[in-house]
XYZ file of C-alpha atoms in Angstrom:
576
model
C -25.029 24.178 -4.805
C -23.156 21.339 -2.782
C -20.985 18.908 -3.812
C -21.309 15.354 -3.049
C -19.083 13.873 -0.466
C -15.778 12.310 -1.465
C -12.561 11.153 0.285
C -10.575 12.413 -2.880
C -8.324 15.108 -2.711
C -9.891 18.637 -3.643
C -11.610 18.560 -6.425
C -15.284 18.975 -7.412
C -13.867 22.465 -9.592
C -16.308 25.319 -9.667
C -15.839 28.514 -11.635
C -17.493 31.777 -11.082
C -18.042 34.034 -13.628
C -14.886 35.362 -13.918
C -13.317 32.317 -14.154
C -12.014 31.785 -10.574
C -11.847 28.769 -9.473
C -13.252 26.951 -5.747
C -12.717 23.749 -4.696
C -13.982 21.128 -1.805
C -11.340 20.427 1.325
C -12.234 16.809 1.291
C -10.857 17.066 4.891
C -13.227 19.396 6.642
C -15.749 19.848 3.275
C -15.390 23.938 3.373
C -15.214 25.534 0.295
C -11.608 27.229 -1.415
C -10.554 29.711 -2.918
C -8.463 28.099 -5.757
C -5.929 30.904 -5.967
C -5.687 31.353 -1.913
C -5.511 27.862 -2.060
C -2.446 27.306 -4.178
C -0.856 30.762 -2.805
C -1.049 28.570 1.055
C 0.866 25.359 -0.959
C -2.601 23.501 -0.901
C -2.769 23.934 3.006
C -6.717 24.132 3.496
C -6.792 26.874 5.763
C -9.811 25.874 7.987
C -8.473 22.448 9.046
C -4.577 22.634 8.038
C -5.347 19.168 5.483
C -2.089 19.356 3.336
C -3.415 18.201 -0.308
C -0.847 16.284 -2.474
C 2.154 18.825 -4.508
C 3.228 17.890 -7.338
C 6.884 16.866 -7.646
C 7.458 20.442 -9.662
C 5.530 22.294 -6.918
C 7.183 20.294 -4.029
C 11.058 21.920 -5.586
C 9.448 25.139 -5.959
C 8.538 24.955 -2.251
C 11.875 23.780 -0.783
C 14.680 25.381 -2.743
C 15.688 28.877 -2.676
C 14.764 30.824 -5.897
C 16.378 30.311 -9.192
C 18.825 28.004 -7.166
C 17.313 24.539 -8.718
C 19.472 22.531 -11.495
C 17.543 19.580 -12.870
C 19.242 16.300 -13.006
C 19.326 14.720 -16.283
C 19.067 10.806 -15.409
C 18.835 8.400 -18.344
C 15.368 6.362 -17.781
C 14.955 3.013 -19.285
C 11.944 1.926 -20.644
C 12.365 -2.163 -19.930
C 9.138 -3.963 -19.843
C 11.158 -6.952 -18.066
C 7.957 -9.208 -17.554
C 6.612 -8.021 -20.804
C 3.168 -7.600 -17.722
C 0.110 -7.149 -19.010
C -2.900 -6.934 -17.003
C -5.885 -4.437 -18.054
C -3.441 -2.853 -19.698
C -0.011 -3.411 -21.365
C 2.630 -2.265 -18.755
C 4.079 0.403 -21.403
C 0.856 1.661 -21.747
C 0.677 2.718 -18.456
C 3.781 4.397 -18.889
C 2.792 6.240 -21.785
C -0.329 7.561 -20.293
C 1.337 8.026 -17.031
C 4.098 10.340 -18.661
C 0.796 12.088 -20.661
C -0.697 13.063 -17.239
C 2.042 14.689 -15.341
C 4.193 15.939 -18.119
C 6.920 13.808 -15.894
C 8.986 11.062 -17.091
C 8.587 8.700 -14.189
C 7.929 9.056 -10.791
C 10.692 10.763 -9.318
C 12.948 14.298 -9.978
C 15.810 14.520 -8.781
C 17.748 18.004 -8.942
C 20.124 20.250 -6.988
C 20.144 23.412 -5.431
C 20.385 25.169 -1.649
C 18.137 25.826 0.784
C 18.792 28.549 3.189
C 21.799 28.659 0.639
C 23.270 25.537 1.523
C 23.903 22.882 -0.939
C 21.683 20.184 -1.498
C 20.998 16.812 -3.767
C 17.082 16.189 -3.522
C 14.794 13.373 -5.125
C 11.370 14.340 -5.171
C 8.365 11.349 -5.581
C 5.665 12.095 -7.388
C 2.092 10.257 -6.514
C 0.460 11.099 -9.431
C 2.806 8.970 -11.867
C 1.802 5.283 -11.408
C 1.109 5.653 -7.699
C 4.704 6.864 -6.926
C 5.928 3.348 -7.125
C 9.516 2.096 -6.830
C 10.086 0.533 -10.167
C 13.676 0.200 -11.946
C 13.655 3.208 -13.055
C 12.680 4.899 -9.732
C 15.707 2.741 -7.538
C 18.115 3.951 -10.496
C 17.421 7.569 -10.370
C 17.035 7.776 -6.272
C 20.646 5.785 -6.077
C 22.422 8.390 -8.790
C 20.981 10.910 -6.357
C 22.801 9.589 -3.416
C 26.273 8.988 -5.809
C 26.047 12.095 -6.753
C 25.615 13.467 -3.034
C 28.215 11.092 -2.235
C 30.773 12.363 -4.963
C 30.108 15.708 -4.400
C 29.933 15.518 -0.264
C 26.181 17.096 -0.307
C 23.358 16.296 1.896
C 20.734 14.488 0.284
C 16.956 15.237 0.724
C 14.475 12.779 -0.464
C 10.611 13.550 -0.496
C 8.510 10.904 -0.380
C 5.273 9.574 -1.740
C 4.599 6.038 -2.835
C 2.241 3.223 -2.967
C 4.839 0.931 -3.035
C 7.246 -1.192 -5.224
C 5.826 -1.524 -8.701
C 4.306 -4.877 -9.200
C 4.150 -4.892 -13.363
C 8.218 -4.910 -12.626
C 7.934 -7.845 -10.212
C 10.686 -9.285 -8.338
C 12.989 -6.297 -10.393
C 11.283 -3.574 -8.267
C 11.662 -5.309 -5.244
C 15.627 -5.101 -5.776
C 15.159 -1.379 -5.934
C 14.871 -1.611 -1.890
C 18.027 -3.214 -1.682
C 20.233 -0.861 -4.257
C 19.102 2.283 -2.729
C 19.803 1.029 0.837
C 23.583 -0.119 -0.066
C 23.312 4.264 -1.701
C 22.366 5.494 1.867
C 24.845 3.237 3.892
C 27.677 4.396 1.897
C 26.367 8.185 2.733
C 26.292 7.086 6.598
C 30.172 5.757 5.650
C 31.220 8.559 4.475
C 29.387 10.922 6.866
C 26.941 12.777 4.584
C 23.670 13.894 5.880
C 20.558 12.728 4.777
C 16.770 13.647 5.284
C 13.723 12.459 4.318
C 10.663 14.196 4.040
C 7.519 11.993 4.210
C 4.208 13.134 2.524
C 1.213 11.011 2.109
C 1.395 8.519 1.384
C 4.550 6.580 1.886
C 4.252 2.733 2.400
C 5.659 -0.784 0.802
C 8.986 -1.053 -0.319
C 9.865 2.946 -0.372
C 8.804 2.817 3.543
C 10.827 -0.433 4.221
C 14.281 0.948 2.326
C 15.662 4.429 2.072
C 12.095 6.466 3.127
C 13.082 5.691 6.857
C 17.318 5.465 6.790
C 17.847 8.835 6.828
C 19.552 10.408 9.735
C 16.492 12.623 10.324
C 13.279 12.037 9.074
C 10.384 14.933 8.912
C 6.806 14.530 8.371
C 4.096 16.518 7.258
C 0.816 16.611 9.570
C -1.423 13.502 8.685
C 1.073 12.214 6.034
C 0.753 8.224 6.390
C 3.770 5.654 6.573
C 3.701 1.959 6.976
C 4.968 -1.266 5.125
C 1.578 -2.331 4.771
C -1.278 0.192 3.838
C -4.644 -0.508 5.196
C -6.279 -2.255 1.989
C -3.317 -4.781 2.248
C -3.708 -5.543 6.007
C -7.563 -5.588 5.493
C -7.576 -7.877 2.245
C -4.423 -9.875 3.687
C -5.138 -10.704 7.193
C -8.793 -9.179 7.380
C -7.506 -6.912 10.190
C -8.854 -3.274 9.882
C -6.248 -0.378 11.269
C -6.969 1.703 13.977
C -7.833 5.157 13.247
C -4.641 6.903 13.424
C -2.418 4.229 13.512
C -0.077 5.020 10.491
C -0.549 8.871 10.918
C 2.582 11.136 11.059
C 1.371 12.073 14.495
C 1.035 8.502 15.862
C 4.657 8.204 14.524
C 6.165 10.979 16.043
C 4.825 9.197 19.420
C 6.404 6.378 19.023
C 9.472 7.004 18.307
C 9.887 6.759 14.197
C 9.687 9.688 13.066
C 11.879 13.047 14.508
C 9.367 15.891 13.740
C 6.002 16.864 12.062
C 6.454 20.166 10.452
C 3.393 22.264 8.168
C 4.604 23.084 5.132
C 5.230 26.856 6.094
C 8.216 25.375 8.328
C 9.692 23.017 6.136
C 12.125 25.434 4.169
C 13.168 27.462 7.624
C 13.645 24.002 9.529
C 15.596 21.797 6.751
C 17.733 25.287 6.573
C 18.984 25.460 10.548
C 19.426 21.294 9.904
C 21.674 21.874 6.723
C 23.232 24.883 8.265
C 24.180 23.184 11.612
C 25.056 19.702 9.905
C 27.375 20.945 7.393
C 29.334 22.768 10.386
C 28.580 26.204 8.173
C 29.982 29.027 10.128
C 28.328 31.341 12.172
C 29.068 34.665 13.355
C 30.400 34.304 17.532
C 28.057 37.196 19.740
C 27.834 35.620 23.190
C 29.803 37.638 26.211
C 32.457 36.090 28.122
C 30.651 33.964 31.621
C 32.148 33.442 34.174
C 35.192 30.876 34.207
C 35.255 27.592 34.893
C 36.874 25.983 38.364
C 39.418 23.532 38.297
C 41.147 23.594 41.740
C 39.314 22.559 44.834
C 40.677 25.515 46.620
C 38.835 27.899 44.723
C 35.503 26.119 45.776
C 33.684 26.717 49.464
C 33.360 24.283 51.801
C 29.380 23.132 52.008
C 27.694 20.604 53.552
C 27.208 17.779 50.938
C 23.522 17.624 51.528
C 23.071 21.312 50.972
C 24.280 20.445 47.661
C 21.598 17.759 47.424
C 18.655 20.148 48.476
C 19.444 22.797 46.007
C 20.619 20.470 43.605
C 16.673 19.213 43.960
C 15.391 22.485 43.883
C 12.237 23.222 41.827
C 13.150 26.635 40.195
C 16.456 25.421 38.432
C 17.038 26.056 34.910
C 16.153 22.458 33.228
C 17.909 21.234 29.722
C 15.147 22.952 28.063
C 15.618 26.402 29.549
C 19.182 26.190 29.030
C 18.797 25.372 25.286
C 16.856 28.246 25.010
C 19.397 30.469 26.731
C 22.405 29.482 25.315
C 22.278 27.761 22.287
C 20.628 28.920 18.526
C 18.939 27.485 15.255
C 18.126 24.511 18.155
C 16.520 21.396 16.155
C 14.662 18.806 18.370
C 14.538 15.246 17.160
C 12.702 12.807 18.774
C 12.584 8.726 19.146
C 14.441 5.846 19.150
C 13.126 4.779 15.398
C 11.659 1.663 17.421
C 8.855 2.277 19.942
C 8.870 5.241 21.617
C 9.792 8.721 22.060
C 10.904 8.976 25.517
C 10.102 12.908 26.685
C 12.916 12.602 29.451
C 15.332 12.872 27.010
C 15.705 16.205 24.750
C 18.003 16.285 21.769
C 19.060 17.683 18.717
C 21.259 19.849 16.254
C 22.221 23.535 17.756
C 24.774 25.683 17.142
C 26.429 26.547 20.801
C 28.024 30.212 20.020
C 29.671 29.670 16.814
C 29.950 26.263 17.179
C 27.498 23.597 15.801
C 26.822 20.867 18.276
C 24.638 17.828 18.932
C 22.992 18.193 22.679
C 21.355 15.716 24.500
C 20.287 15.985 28.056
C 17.522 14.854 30.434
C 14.184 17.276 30.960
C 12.740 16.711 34.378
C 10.281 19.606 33.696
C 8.583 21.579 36.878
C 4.440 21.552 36.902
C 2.542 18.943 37.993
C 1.788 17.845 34.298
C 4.935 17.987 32.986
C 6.903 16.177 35.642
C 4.567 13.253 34.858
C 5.076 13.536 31.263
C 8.847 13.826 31.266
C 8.610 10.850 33.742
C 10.470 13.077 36.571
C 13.377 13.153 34.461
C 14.262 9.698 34.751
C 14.583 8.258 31.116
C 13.554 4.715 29.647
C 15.008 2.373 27.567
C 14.031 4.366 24.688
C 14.964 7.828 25.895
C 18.563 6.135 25.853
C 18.227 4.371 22.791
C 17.375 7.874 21.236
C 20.139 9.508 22.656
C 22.388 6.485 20.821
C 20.840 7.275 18.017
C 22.172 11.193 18.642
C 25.146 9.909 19.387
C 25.849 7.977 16.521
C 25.019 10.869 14.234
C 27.448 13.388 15.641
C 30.237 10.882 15.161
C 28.702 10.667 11.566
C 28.662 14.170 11.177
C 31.859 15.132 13.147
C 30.676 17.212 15.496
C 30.783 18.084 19.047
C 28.535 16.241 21.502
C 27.086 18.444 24.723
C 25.204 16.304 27.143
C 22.897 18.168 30.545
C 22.775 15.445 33.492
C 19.616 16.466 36.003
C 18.187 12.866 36.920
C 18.005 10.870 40.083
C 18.484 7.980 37.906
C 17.123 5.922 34.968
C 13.481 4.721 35.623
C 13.050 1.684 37.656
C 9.539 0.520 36.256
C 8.266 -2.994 35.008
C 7.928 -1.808 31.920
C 11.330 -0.332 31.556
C 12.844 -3.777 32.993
C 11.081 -5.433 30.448
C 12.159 -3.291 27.572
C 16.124 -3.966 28.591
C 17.140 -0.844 30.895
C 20.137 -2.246 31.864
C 21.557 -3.305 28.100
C 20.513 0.065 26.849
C 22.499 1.906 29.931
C 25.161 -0.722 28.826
C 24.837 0.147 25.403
C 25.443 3.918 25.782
C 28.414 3.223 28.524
C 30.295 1.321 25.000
C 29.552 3.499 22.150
C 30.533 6.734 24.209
C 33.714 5.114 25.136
C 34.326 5.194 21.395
C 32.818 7.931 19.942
C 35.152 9.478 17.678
C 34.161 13.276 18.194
C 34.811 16.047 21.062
C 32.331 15.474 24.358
C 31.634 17.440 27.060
C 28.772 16.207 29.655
C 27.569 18.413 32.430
C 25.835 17.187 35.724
C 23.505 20.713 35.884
C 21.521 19.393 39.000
C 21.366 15.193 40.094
C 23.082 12.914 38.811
C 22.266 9.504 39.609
C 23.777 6.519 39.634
C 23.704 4.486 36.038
C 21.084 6.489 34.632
C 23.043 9.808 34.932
C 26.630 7.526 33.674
C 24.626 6.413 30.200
C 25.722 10.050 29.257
C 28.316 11.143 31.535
C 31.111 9.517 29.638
C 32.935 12.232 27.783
C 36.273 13.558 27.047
C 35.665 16.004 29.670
C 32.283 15.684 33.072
C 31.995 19.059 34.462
C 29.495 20.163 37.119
C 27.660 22.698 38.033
C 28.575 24.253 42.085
C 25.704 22.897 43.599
C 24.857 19.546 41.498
C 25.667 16.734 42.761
C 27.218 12.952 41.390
C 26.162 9.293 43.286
C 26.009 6.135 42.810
C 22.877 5.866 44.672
C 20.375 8.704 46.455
C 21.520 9.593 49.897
C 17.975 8.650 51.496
C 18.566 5.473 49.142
C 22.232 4.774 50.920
C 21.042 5.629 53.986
C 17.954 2.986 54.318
C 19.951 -0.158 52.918
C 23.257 0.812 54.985
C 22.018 2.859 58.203
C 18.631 1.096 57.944
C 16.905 4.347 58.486
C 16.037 7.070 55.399
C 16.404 9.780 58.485
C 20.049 9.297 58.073
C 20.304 10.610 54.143
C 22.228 14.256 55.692
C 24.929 11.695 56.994
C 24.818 9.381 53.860
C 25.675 12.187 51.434
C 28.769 13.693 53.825
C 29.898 10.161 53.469
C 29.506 9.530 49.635
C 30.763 13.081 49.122
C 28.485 13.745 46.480
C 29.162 17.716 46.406
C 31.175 19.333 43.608
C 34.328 20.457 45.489
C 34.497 16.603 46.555
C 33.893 14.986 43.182
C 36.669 17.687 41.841
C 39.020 16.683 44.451
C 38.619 12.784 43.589
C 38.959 14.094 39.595
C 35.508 12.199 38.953
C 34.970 15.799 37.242
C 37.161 18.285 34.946
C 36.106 21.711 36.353
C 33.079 22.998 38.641
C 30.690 25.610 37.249
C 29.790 28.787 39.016
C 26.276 29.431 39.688
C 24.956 32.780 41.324
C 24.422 33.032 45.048
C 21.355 31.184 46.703
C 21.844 28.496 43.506
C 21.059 28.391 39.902
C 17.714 28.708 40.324
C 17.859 32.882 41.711
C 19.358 33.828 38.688
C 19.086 31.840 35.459
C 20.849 33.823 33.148
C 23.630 34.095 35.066
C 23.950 30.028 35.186
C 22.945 29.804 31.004
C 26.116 32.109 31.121
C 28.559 30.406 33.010
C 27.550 27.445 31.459
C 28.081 28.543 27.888
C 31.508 30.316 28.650
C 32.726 26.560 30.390
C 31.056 24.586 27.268
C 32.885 26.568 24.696
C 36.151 26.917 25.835
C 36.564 23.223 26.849
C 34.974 22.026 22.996
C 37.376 24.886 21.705
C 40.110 23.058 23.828
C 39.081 19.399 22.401
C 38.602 20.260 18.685
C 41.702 20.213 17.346
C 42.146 16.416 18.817
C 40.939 13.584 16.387
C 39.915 10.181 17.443
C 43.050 8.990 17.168
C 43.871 11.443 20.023
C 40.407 11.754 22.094
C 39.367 7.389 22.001
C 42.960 6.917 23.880
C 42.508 9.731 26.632
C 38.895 9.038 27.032
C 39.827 5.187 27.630
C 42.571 6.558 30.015
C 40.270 9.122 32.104
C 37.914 6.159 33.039
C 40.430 3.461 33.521
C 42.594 5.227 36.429
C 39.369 5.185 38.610
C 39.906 3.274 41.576
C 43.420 2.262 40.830
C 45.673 3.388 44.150
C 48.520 4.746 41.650
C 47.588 6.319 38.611
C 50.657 8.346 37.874
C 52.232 4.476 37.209
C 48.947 3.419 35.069
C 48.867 6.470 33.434
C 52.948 5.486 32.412
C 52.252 2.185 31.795
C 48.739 3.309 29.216
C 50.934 5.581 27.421
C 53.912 3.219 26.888
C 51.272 0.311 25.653
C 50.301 3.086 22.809
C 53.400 4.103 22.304
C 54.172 0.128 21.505
């Protein structure tokens, strides 16, 4: 016996005889095995479709066991409009709160997850479309006072039509009240998440769905101000397929991961863990230590430092974030267009330390040098590492930046899209940032596009990197008029690391194995995590009153032929 077709979600029940129950994947159409089915948290397990939870089920699947405490919200029944359309608006209500044994659209409880604390309001489609009436706003902004009062992160799941229209003007208010809830989390430097599930569009979409500080998807779940019956009935303009999808958002740049619902409780854990600076247990072996006199460094030609720096086989951001750091988080985009791939970032702990990294992924095939653009990031990959930055001054934590680039990316595109502001951008808000920062120039740096996140408390380097303000072969045509001449162009920019020490343009140098980085890669994730953690350890106990001042000072000596007397006259203008 078949079932007829439908786009609804499984359904079509069939029992055997002893009382099992199958149902239709309206995805792929295969049949399921009701109690597999629910076992797998309605995952279809021929085609991954993730059918709707239930707000119940949804708590059940993120919070640790027996850890959930229900929170008891008053919910008002005002009819404001006294609305009627088939149907009296209380009506609704009544038969709405019939159906899913809920009394309106969103739960809202506490408990941990990976046993850390959390507030979390959970939507629920089934009651009235998941739409953002009074009574919804009121309930998601006690949520976020309550995380506020009680300094917890806050996790919202999502799933809405929209604002509810038998509330009118009322429930578009609702956007506004639980934005002001989330801003005065971001004041006070309290995490938040959201976790999107389909659907999630209109007013929840356009307010606190997509403020968080980290927003996770589930595969195929669908986000948009406008869903497609409103575009198609509005401005008789039909989507294209895949346009709203969670994995259409994750390419450009909205959304910071798309996670199946077997990875939700693991990942939201390492976020929680790492965000709330929970402490970890320290196993990591002493590396080798860092250099910070000149003497202690070989003499080299600068342009060997240029060839190996170059060199195919050296350990990129990724490889290092794999060696040295744990419970690593990637989160992608810029929340506005894109997700640049030349930038990497994301919430690690670093030893025992939790940390936000960002650094630049050149990559080494054929394929992946294209699609990390060479390593030379666009507007976007520096507007997402903004966004990075922004959230470890939020969360008060350490920020580690990897430098491997020959420079930002010089394309049309990129000019269009405002390179230079967003380089600009970056140079300003890491002036400020509030937190401990330690960058590291692992391989290139070039020029602006290595300086958009080079400008930290402390710029060390590893032995054979090397720092410019433009490529040698670039230096070489405009001033020698011939590329030949690049060997002489770096000796005379001294762009080697016992140079760049000398001139204190960096803190310490970074030993690498013989032959370079690349012949031994542990041995560089080493002495790269031993110099890391002992200069954050060094900056911690500093506070921005402390670190803003001496960051302003380390930048403002350059080029200045006496910086003992600056450095006098800096510290008696504070002192003042």
């Amino acid at each position: 016996m078949h079932e007829p077709r439908t786009n609804r979600n499984p359904g079509g029940r069939v029992s055997d005889r002893k009382g099992s129950t199958w149902l239709l994947c309206p995805a792929c159409r295969e049949m399921l095995y009701g109690r597999r089915f629910a076992r797998a948290a309605k995952v279809c397990p021929h085609c991954g479709h993730h059918a709707p939870l239930t707000a119940p089920e949804r708590l059940a699947l993120l919070l640790d066991e027996n850890s959930m405490r229900l929170l008891d919200f008053p919910i008002d029944d005002a009819d404001p409009l006294a609305f009627v359309d088939s149907a009296p608006y209380p009506d609704r209500l009544r038969k709405a709160r019939q159906h899913t044994g809920l009394d309106e659209a969103v739960v809202c409880a506490r408990g941990t997850i990976g046993d850390c604390p959390v507030i979390v309001a959970v939507m629920d489609f089934r009651f009235l479309g998941g739409s953002l009436g009074s009574a919804v706003g009121e309930a998601i902004t006690r949520a976020a006072e309550t995380s506020l009062r009680e300094r917890t992160p806050l996790l919202l799941v999502t799933a809405s039509g929209g604002a509810r229209m038998q509330e009118g003007v009322l429930s578009l208010m609702q956007m506004v009240k639980t934005s002001q809830a989330l801003g005065q989390l971001d004041e006070a430097g309290i995490l938040t998440v959201t976790l999107v599930t389909d659907p999630t569009f209109g007013g929840v979409a356009a307010s606190f769905a997509t403020l968080a500080d980290v927003i996770i998807a589930e595969p195929g779940a669908r986000l948009g101000f406008a869903g497609p019956r409103v575009i198609e009935q509005t401005i008789r303009q039909s989507l294209p397929p895949g346009l709203q999808t969670a994995e259409f958002l994750l390419e450009h740049g909205i959304v910071d991961a798309i996670r199946p619902r077997e990875q939700l409780r693991p990942t939201l854990a390492r976020i929680l863990a790492v965000a709330t600076r929970r402490a970890r247990e320290s196993t990591a072996e002493p590396g080798p230590a860092l250099r910070t006199n000149p003497a202690d460094l070989p003499e080299t030609h600068p342009w060997d430092n240029v060839r190996t720096a170059r060199t195919l086989g050296r350990p990129t951001t990724v490889d290092y974030l794999n060696l040295i750091t744990h419970d690593f988080v990637e989160l992608h985009g810029d929340r506005r267009k894109s997700d640049c791939k030349a930038i990497v970032g994301g919430l690690a702990y670093l030893d025992d330390i939790p940390v936000i990294v960002i650094g630049t992924q050149k990559g080494r095939t054929a394929a992946e040098l294209t699609e990390r653009n060479y390593g030379m990031p666009t507007p976007a990959g520096y507007r997402k590492a903004a966004r990075l930055m922004r959230l470890a001054a939020k969360l008060g934590l350490p920020l580690v930046t990897l430098v491997d680039t020959a420079g930002a990316y010089p394309g049309v595109e990129a000019e269009m899209d405002g390179q230079a502001v967003a380089i600009a951008e970056n140079l300003r808000l890491m002036s400020s940032l509030p937190v401990p920062s330690v960058a590291v120039i692992t391989g290139e740096g070039g020029s602006g596009g290595a300086l958009a996140l080079a400008v930290t408390d402390r710029v060390l380097m590893c032995a054979n990197g090397m720092y410019s303000v433009i490529t040698p072969e670039g230096c070489a045509a405009i001033l020698w008029k011939d590329a030949a001449a690049a060997p002489t162009a770096a000796a005379a920019l001294r762009v080697d690391a016992r140079s760049l020490l000398t001139q204190g343009v960096v803190d310490g140098v970074i030993p690498e194995p013989d032959g370079g980085a690349h012949t031994d890669h542990g041995f560089a994730a080493a002495a790269l995590r031993e110099a890391l953690t002992s200069t954050i350890r060094e900056l911690m106990p500093l506070d921005a009153t402390n670190l803003v001042p001496r960051r302003h000072a380390r930048f403002r000596r350059f080029g200045v032929p006496a910086p003992d007397l600056l450095d006098q006259e800096i510290a008696e203008r504070e002192s003042a």
